[in-house]
Amino acid sequence: MAPAEGKGGGNGGTPGNCRRRLAVLASGTGTILEALIAAELPIVVVGVDRSCRAARIAEGAGIPVEFVERRDFSASFDREAYTEALVAALARHRVGTVAMAGFATVLGPTFFPAFEGRVLNTHPALLPAYKGWHAVRDVLAAGETTTGSTVHVATCEVDAGPILAQEKVPIRPDDTEETLHERIKQVERRLYPATILSFLDSAEPVTDEIAARSGVAG
Ligand code: GRF
């Protein structure tokens, strides 16, 4: 069951009234972040794992940036230590909801209960099909004629979790990975802010099912 309003979560005791305090996590060009800023979502911090345009977009908009650098890309990467450092950085801003927007580091399982299961993601394919970082490339290689955009609650399992919104995007015969990804992003830049907004506005958005799948204690 979702924690009651006012009950502290694992995020250093984040009270329920922090739920609208949104963090955005990004690693890349940050065009989805730009759309979230343009939609005037209550972004209190942007977290990045590397130097990237997204960090400069946030700085330009006057939003604090937490640079939790990932230095190790080897098989021995200490994912749990990295996850703990990121949770601590976001907790300094009393974050209650997290929106992943092209964040390239897969986080450890402790991340999701730390935010009471209130972690959202946008994925450039129609989940549950074509999970993974190369979804646009994979959909083209498979010869599909339709793909799309999915907004979902993020869980320990990558690109899984309850789906909140989806929209189809037709694939053109002459599409490259770049042209198709850009058309999907045009949808993401509209669908993701709108879905986040209704998630934030919902009184009790984390259902029992979502909480259970996210590993949130009842
Ligand atoms: C988006 O397509 C998002 O779905 C994926 O990464 C991309 C980020 O785009 N996870 P940008 O860096 O914000 O332009």
PDB file of C-alpha atoms and ligand atoms in Angstrom:
ATOM      1  CA  MET A   1       0.000   0.000   0.000  1.00  0.00           C
ATOM      2  CA  ALA A   2       1.203   3.520  -0.694  1.00  0.00           C
ATOM      3  CA  PRO A   3       2.478   5.415   2.343  1.00  0.00           C
ATOM      4  CA  ALA A   4      -0.017   7.872   3.801  1.00  0.00           C
ATOM      5  CA  GLU A   5       0.438  11.595   3.141  1.00  0.00           C
ATOM      6  CA  GLY A   6       3.063  12.887   5.545  1.00  0.00           C
ATOM      7  CA  LYS A   7       4.681   9.518   6.168  1.00  0.00           C
ATOM      8  CA  GLY A   8       8.418   9.582   5.565  1.00  0.00           C
ATOM      9  CA  GLY A   9       9.885   7.463   2.774  1.00  0.00           C
ATOM     10  CA  GLY A  10      13.361   6.047   2.324  1.00  0.00           C
ATOM     11  CA  ASN A  11      14.576   9.318   0.800  1.00  0.00           C
ATOM     12  CA  GLY A  12      15.968  10.537   4.092  1.00  0.00           C
ATOM     13  CA  GLY A  13      12.399  10.812   5.390  1.00  0.00           C
ATOM     14  CA  THR A  14      10.806  12.665   2.489  1.00  0.00           C
ATOM     15  CA  PRO A  15       7.410  13.804   3.714  1.00  0.00           C
ATOM     16  CA  GLY A  16       4.384  13.302   1.519  1.00  0.00           C
ATOM     17  CA  ASN A  17       4.062  17.050   0.964  1.00  0.00           C
ATOM     18  CA  CYS A  18       7.297  16.903  -1.066  1.00  0.00           C
ATOM     19  CA  ARG A  19       5.641  14.783  -3.737  1.00  0.00           C
ATOM     20  CA  ARG A  20       5.415  17.692  -6.168  1.00  0.00           C
ATOM     21  CA  ARG A  21       9.135  18.449  -5.799  1.00  0.00           C
ATOM     22  CA  LEU A  22      10.409  16.979  -9.055  1.00  0.00           C
ATOM     23  CA  ALA A  23      13.917  15.870  -9.960  1.00  0.00           C
ATOM     24  CA  VAL A  24      14.857  15.223 -13.580  1.00  0.00           C
ATOM     25  CA  LEU A  25      17.714  12.832 -14.390  1.00  0.00           C
ATOM     26  CA  ALA A  26      19.509  13.213 -17.724  1.00  0.00           C
ATOM     27  CA  SER A  27      22.779  12.321 -19.430  1.00  0.00           C
ATOM     28  CA  GLY A  28      22.485  13.671 -22.943  1.00  0.00           C
ATOM     29  CA  THR A  29      21.240  16.503 -25.087  1.00  0.00           C
ATOM     30  CA  GLY A  30      18.403  17.327 -22.733  1.00  0.00           C
ATOM     31  CA  THR A  31      15.707  18.171 -25.256  1.00  0.00           C
ATOM     32  CA  ILE A  32      13.147  16.283 -23.163  1.00  0.00           C
ATOM     33  CA  LEU A  33      14.339  18.265 -20.126  1.00  0.00           C
ATOM     34  CA  GLU A  34      13.809  21.463 -22.119  1.00  0.00           C
ATOM     35  CA  ALA A  35      10.199  20.420 -22.752  1.00  0.00           C
ATOM     36  CA  LEU A  36       9.669  19.700 -19.049  1.00  0.00           C
ATOM     37  CA  ILE A  37      11.058  23.142 -18.177  1.00  0.00           C
ATOM     38  CA  ALA A  38       8.876  24.798 -20.844  1.00  0.00           C
ATOM     39  CA  ALA A  39       5.833  23.058 -19.348  1.00  0.00           C
ATOM     40  CA  GLU A  40       6.675  24.763 -16.032  1.00  0.00           C
ATOM     41  CA  LEU A  41       6.844  21.538 -14.064  1.00  0.00           C
ATOM     42  CA  PRO A  42       8.036  22.028 -10.470  1.00  0.00           C
ATOM     43  CA  ILE A  43      11.628  20.919 -11.132  1.00  0.00           C
ATOM     44  CA  VAL A  44      13.778  21.503  -8.049  1.00  0.00           C
ATOM     45  CA  VAL A  45      16.950  19.786  -9.255  1.00  0.00           C
ATOM     46  CA  VAL A  46      18.457  18.142 -12.325  1.00  0.00           C
ATOM     47  CA  GLY A  47      20.733  15.162 -11.714  1.00  0.00           C
ATOM     48  CA  VAL A  48      23.382  14.210 -14.283  1.00  0.00           C
ATOM     49  CA  ASP A  49      25.945  11.405 -14.370  1.00  0.00           C
ATOM     50  CA  ARG A  50      28.313  13.129 -16.803  1.00  0.00           C
ATOM     51  CA  SER A  51      29.081  16.489 -18.328  1.00  0.00           C
ATOM     52  CA  CYS A  52      26.300  17.012 -20.868  1.00  0.00           C
ATOM     53  CA  ARG A  53      24.139  19.597 -22.586  1.00  0.00           C
ATOM     54  CA  ALA A  54      21.275  18.742 -20.207  1.00  0.00           C
ATOM     55  CA  ALA A  55      23.300  20.159 -17.296  1.00  0.00           C
ATOM     56  CA  ARG A  56      23.883  23.392 -19.198  1.00  0.00           C
ATOM     57  CA  ILE A  57      20.169  23.636 -20.045  1.00  0.00           C
ATOM     58  CA  ALA A  58      19.333  23.327 -16.335  1.00  0.00           C
ATOM     59  CA  GLU A  59      21.940  25.902 -15.324  1.00  0.00           C
ATOM     60  CA  GLY A  60      20.633  28.278 -17.987  1.00  0.00           C
ATOM     61  CA  ALA A  61      17.147  27.918 -16.521  1.00  0.00           C
ATOM     62  CA  GLY A  62      18.424  28.586 -12.998  1.00  0.00           C
ATOM     63  CA  ILE A  63      17.714  25.040 -11.793  1.00  0.00           C
ATOM     64  CA  PRO A  64      20.281  23.497  -9.396  1.00  0.00           C
ATOM     65  CA  VAL A  65      22.334  20.676 -10.912  1.00  0.00           C
ATOM     66  CA  GLU A  66      23.615  17.680  -8.937  1.00  0.00           C
ATOM     67  CA  PHE A  67      26.605  16.300 -10.816  1.00  0.00           C
ATOM     68  CA  VAL A  68      26.991  12.754  -9.516  1.00  0.00           C
ATOM     69  CA  GLU A  69      29.685  11.689 -11.894  1.00  0.00           C
ATOM     70  CA  ARG A  70      29.926   8.102 -13.016  1.00  0.00           C
ATOM     71  CA  ARG A  71      33.635   7.418 -13.419  1.00  0.00           C
ATOM     72  CA  ASP A  72      33.513   3.654 -13.868  1.00  0.00           C
ATOM     73  CA  PHE A  73      31.986   2.068 -16.975  1.00  0.00           C
ATOM     74  CA  SER A  74      33.586  -1.340 -16.385  1.00  0.00           C
ATOM     75  CA  ALA A  75      31.891  -4.562 -15.293  1.00  0.00           C
ATOM     76  CA  SER A  76      32.972  -3.896 -11.693  1.00  0.00           C
ATOM     77  CA  PHE A  77      31.009  -0.621 -11.497  1.00  0.00           C
ATOM     78  CA  ASP A  78      29.640  -0.292  -7.961  1.00  0.00           C
ATOM     79  CA  ARG A  79      26.045   0.381  -8.970  1.00  0.00           C
ATOM     80  CA  GLU A  80      24.712   0.344  -5.445  1.00  0.00           C
ATOM     81  CA  ALA A  81      27.244   2.899  -4.171  1.00  0.00           C
ATOM     82  CA  TYR A  82      26.486   5.128  -7.150  1.00  0.00           C
ATOM     83  CA  THR A  83      22.752   4.789  -6.492  1.00  0.00           C
ATOM     84  CA  GLU A  84      23.202   5.711  -2.828  1.00  0.00           C
ATOM     85  CA  ALA A  85      25.203   8.805  -3.797  1.00  0.00           C
ATOM     86  CA  LEU A  86      22.495   9.881  -6.230  1.00  0.00           C
ATOM     87  CA  VAL A  87      19.708   9.344  -3.678  1.00  0.00           C
ATOM     88  CA  ALA A  88      21.672  11.423  -1.151  1.00  0.00           C
ATOM     89  CA  ALA A  89      22.172  14.218  -3.688  1.00  0.00           C
ATOM     90  CA  LEU A  90      18.461  14.349  -4.541  1.00  0.00           C
ATOM     91  CA  ALA A  91      17.465  14.121  -0.885  1.00  0.00           C
ATOM     92  CA  ARG A  92      19.287  17.433  -0.297  1.00  0.00           C
ATOM     93  CA  HIS A  93      16.567  19.009  -2.471  1.00  0.00           C
ATOM     94  CA  ARG A  94      13.699  17.176  -0.698  1.00  0.00           C
ATOM     95  CA  VAL A  95      12.727  15.457  -3.935  1.00  0.00           C
ATOM     96  CA  GLY A  96       9.458  13.537  -3.923  1.00  0.00           C
ATOM     97  CA  THR A  97       9.119  12.482  -7.567  1.00  0.00           C
ATOM     98  CA  VAL A  98      11.792  11.642 -10.131  1.00  0.00           C
ATOM     99  CA  ALA A  99      11.487  11.874 -13.923  1.00  0.00           C
ATOM    100  CA  MET A 100      14.150  10.082 -15.930  1.00  0.00           C
ATOM    101  CA  ALA A 101      14.798  11.876 -19.203  1.00  0.00           C
ATOM    102  CA  GLY A 102      17.535  10.043 -21.032  1.00  0.00           C
ATOM    103  CA  PHE A 103      19.552   9.041 -17.953  1.00  0.00           C
ATOM    104  CA  ALA A 104      22.107   6.499 -19.159  1.00  0.00           C
ATOM    105  CA  THR A 105      23.071   4.758 -15.908  1.00  0.00           C
ATOM    106  CA  VAL A 106      20.897   1.851 -14.783  1.00  0.00           C
ATOM    107  CA  LEU A 107      20.231   2.436 -11.092  1.00  0.00           C
ATOM    108  CA  GLY A 108      20.313  -0.150  -8.309  1.00  0.00           C
ATOM    109  CA  PRO A 109      17.125  -1.502  -6.711  1.00  0.00           C
ATOM    110  CA  THR A 110      17.319   0.784  -3.665  1.00  0.00           C
ATOM    111  CA  PHE A 111      16.570   3.823  -5.830  1.00  0.00           C
ATOM    112  CA  PHE A 112      12.889   3.070  -6.368  1.00  0.00           C
ATOM    113  CA  PRO A 113      11.674   2.586  -2.776  1.00  0.00           C
ATOM    114  CA  ALA A 114      13.742   5.647  -1.789  1.00  0.00           C
ATOM    115  CA  PHE A 115      11.187   7.718  -3.723  1.00  0.00           C
ATOM    116  CA  GLU A 116       8.190   5.598  -2.696  1.00  0.00           C
ATOM    117  CA  GLY A 117       7.911   4.218  -6.214  1.00  0.00           C
ATOM    118  CA  ARG A 118       7.414   7.724  -7.627  1.00  0.00           C
ATOM    119  CA  VAL A 119       9.988   7.367 -10.404  1.00  0.00           C
ATOM    120  CA  LEU A 120       8.814   7.900 -13.984  1.00  0.00           C
ATOM    121  CA  ASN A 121      10.489   7.207 -17.302  1.00  0.00           C
ATOM    122  CA  THR A 122       9.934   7.965 -20.970  1.00  0.00           C
ATOM    123  CA  HIS A 123      10.973   5.303 -23.444  1.00  0.00           C
ATOM    124  CA  PRO A 124      11.183   5.691 -27.246  1.00  0.00           C
ATOM    125  CA  ALA A 125       9.223   2.542 -28.172  1.00  0.00           C
ATOM    126  CA  LEU A 126       5.894   0.891 -27.433  1.00  0.00           C
ATOM    127  CA  LEU A 127       6.719  -1.078 -24.280  1.00  0.00           C
ATOM    128  CA  PRO A 128       6.760  -3.911 -23.412  1.00  0.00           C
ATOM    129  CA  ALA A 129       8.269  -4.325 -26.893  1.00  0.00           C
ATOM    130  CA  TYR A 130      11.782  -3.035 -27.617  1.00  0.00           C
ATOM    131  CA  LYS A 131      13.231  -2.392 -24.186  1.00  0.00           C
ATOM    132  CA  GLY A 132      16.769  -1.143 -23.826  1.00  0.00           C
ATOM    133  CA  TRP A 133      18.992   1.760 -24.755  1.00  0.00           C
ATOM    134  CA  HIS A 134      18.945   0.979 -28.523  1.00  0.00           C
ATOM    135  CA  ALA A 135      15.173   0.673 -28.903  1.00  0.00           C
ATOM    136  CA  VAL A 136      14.958   2.933 -31.974  1.00  0.00           C
ATOM    137  CA  ARG A 137      17.759   1.077 -33.763  1.00  0.00           C
ATOM    138  CA  ASP A 138      16.234  -2.288 -32.831  1.00  0.00           C
ATOM    139  CA  VAL A 139      12.753  -1.375 -34.072  1.00  0.00           C
ATOM    140  CA  LEU A 140      14.184  -0.347 -37.462  1.00  0.00           C
ATOM    141  CA  ALA A 141      16.316  -3.491 -37.697  1.00  0.00           C
ATOM    142  CA  ALA A 142      13.213  -5.599 -37.054  1.00  0.00           C
ATOM    143  CA  GLY A 143      11.418  -3.981 -40.013  1.00  0.00           C
ATOM    144  CA  GLU A 144       8.498  -2.650 -37.972  1.00  0.00           C
ATOM    145  CA  THR A 145       6.144  -0.112 -39.538  1.00  0.00           C
ATOM    146  CA  THR A 146       4.951   1.449 -36.270  1.00  0.00           C
ATOM    147  CA  THR A 147       6.660   2.364 -33.037  1.00  0.00           C
ATOM    148  CA  GLY A 148       5.960   5.047 -30.456  1.00  0.00           C
ATOM    149  CA  SER A 149       6.529   6.554 -27.066  1.00  0.00           C
ATOM    150  CA  THR A 150       5.772   5.105 -23.625  1.00  0.00           C
ATOM    151  CA  VAL A 151       5.627   6.856 -20.251  1.00  0.00           C
ATOM    152  CA  HIS A 152       5.731   4.434 -17.346  1.00  0.00           C
ATOM    153  CA  VAL A 153       6.480   4.073 -13.689  1.00  0.00           C
ATOM    154  CA  ALA A 154      10.085   2.895 -13.441  1.00  0.00           C
ATOM    155  CA  THR A 155      10.926  -0.166 -11.369  1.00  0.00           C
ATOM    156  CA  CYS A 156      14.041  -2.221 -10.614  1.00  0.00           C
ATOM    157  CA  GLU A 157      13.478  -4.024 -13.891  1.00  0.00           C
ATOM    158  CA  VAL A 158      14.702  -1.823 -16.751  1.00  0.00           C
ATOM    159  CA  ASP A 159      11.954  -0.423 -19.018  1.00  0.00           C
ATOM    160  CA  ALA A 160       9.254  -2.311 -17.157  1.00  0.00           C
ATOM    161  CA  GLY A 161       6.631  -1.059 -14.723  1.00  0.00           C
ATOM    162  CA  PRO A 162       3.049   0.130 -15.078  1.00  0.00           C
ATOM    163  CA  ILE A 163       2.381   2.078 -18.270  1.00  0.00           C
ATOM    164  CA  LEU A 164       0.812   5.517 -17.778  1.00  0.00           C
ATOM    165  CA  ALA A 165       0.614   6.712 -21.394  1.00  0.00           C
ATOM    166  CA  GLN A 166       1.500   5.584 -24.902  1.00  0.00           C
ATOM    167  CA  GLU A 167       1.315   7.101 -28.354  1.00  0.00           C
ATOM    168  CA  LYS A 168       2.083   5.524 -31.710  1.00  0.00           C
ATOM    169  CA  VAL A 169       4.529   6.936 -34.267  1.00  0.00           C
ATOM    170  CA  PRO A 170       4.490   5.604 -37.857  1.00  0.00           C
ATOM    171  CA  ILE A 171       7.846   4.513 -39.300  1.00  0.00           C
ATOM    172  CA  ARG A 172       8.641   5.830 -42.795  1.00  0.00           C
ATOM    173  CA  PRO A 173      10.481   3.680 -45.339  1.00  0.00           C
ATOM    174  CA  ASP A 174      13.358   6.167 -45.526  1.00  0.00           C
ATOM    175  CA  ASP A 175      13.709   6.635 -41.755  1.00  0.00           C
ATOM    176  CA  THR A 176      17.154   6.462 -40.186  1.00  0.00           C
ATOM    177  CA  GLU A 177      17.699   5.969 -36.460  1.00  0.00           C
ATOM    178  CA  GLU A 178      18.151   9.746 -36.153  1.00  0.00           C
ATOM    179  CA  THR A 179      15.052  10.842 -38.103  1.00  0.00           C
ATOM    180  CA  LEU A 180      12.819   8.298 -36.388  1.00  0.00           C
ATOM    181  CA  HIS A 181      14.160   9.083 -32.909  1.00  0.00           C
ATOM    182  CA  GLU A 182      13.580  12.782 -33.508  1.00  0.00           C
ATOM    183  CA  ARG A 183       9.929  12.156 -34.516  1.00  0.00           C
ATOM    184  CA  ILE A 184       9.441  10.004 -31.413  1.00  0.00           C
ATOM    185  CA  LYS A 185      11.003  12.734 -29.281  1.00  0.00           C
ATOM    186  CA  GLN A 186       8.505  15.225 -30.707  1.00  0.00           C
ATOM    187  CA  VAL A 187       5.800  13.033 -29.161  1.00  0.00           C
ATOM    188  CA  GLU A 188       7.782  12.544 -25.931  1.00  0.00           C
ATOM    189  CA  ARG A 189       8.174  16.317 -25.504  1.00  0.00           C
ATOM    190  CA  ARG A 190       4.365  16.603 -25.406  1.00  0.00           C
ATOM    191  CA  LEU A 191       3.308  13.306 -23.798  1.00  0.00           C
ATOM    192  CA  TYR A 192       5.862  13.225 -20.971  1.00  0.00           C
ATOM    193  CA  PRO A 193       5.163  16.668 -19.436  1.00  0.00           C
ATOM    194  CA  ALA A 194       1.399  16.110 -19.655  1.00  0.00           C
ATOM    195  CA  THR A 195       1.663  12.680 -18.002  1.00  0.00           C
ATOM    196  CA  ILE A 196       3.998  13.921 -15.267  1.00  0.00           C
ATOM    197  CA  LEU A 197       1.615  16.782 -14.561  1.00  0.00           C
ATOM    198  CA  SER A 198      -1.369  14.491 -14.098  1.00  0.00           C
ATOM    199  CA  PHE A 199       0.760  12.140 -11.977  1.00  0.00           C
ATOM    200  CA  LEU A 200       1.742  15.048  -9.720  1.00  0.00           C
ATOM    201  CA  ASP A 201      -1.842  16.292  -9.538  1.00  0.00           C
ATOM    202  CA  SER A 202      -3.287  12.886  -8.713  1.00  0.00           C
ATOM    203  CA  ALA A 203      -4.130  12.555  -5.024  1.00  0.00           C
ATOM    204  CA  GLU A 204      -3.103   8.923  -4.684  1.00  0.00           C
ATOM    205  CA  PRO A 205      -1.165   8.081  -7.834  1.00  0.00           C
ATOM    206  CA  VAL A 206       0.856   5.161  -6.486  1.00  0.00           C
ATOM    207  CA  THR A 207      -1.476   2.186  -6.536  1.00  0.00           C
ATOM    208  CA  ASP A 208      -0.899  -0.922  -4.453  1.00  0.00           C
ATOM    209  CA  GLU A 209       0.160  -2.700  -7.623  1.00  0.00           C
ATOM    210  CA  ILE A 210       2.704  -0.003  -8.494  1.00  0.00           C
ATOM    211  CA  ALA A 211       4.035   0.040  -4.945  1.00  0.00           C
ATOM    212  CA  ALA A 212       4.411  -3.729  -4.882  1.00  0.00           C
ATOM    213  CA  ARG A 213       6.198  -3.829  -8.225  1.00  0.00           C
ATOM    214  CA  SER A 214       8.496  -0.998  -7.124  1.00  0.00           C
ATOM    215  CA  GLY A 215       9.442  -2.758  -3.920  1.00  0.00           C
ATOM    216  CA  VAL A 216       7.735  -0.141  -1.740  1.00  0.00           C
ATOM    217  CA  ALA A 217       6.863  -1.418   1.700  1.00  0.00           C
ATOM    218  CA  GLY A 218       3.177  -1.125   2.521  1.00  0.00           C
TER     219      GLY A 218
HETATM  220  C1  GRF B   1      14.567  10.150 -25.187  1.00  0.00           C
HETATM  221  O1  GRF B   1      14.191   9.558 -26.405  1.00  0.00           O
HETATM  222  C2  GRF B   1      14.232   9.246 -24.034  1.00  0.00           C
HETATM  223  O2  GRF B   1      13.090   8.497 -24.234  1.00  0.00           O
HETATM  224  C3  GRF B   1      15.425   8.332 -24.026  1.00  0.00           C
HETATM  225  O3  GRF B   1      16.504   9.208 -24.200  1.00  0.00           O
HETATM  226  C4  GRF B   1      16.082  10.271 -25.057  1.00  0.00           C
HETATM  227  C5  GRF B   1      16.525  11.559 -24.426  1.00  0.00           C
HETATM  228  O4  GRF B   1      16.494  12.599 -25.362  1.00  0.00           O
HETATM  229  N1  GRF B   1      15.479   7.552 -22.817  1.00  0.00           N
HETATM  230  P1  GRF B   1      17.162  14.036 -25.085  1.00  0.00           P
HETATM  231  O5  GRF B   1      18.606  13.803 -24.664  1.00  0.00           O
HETATM  232  O6  GRF B   1      16.374  14.685 -24.002  1.00  0.00           O
HETATM  233  O7  GRF B   1      17.045  14.742 -26.397  1.00  0.00           O
END
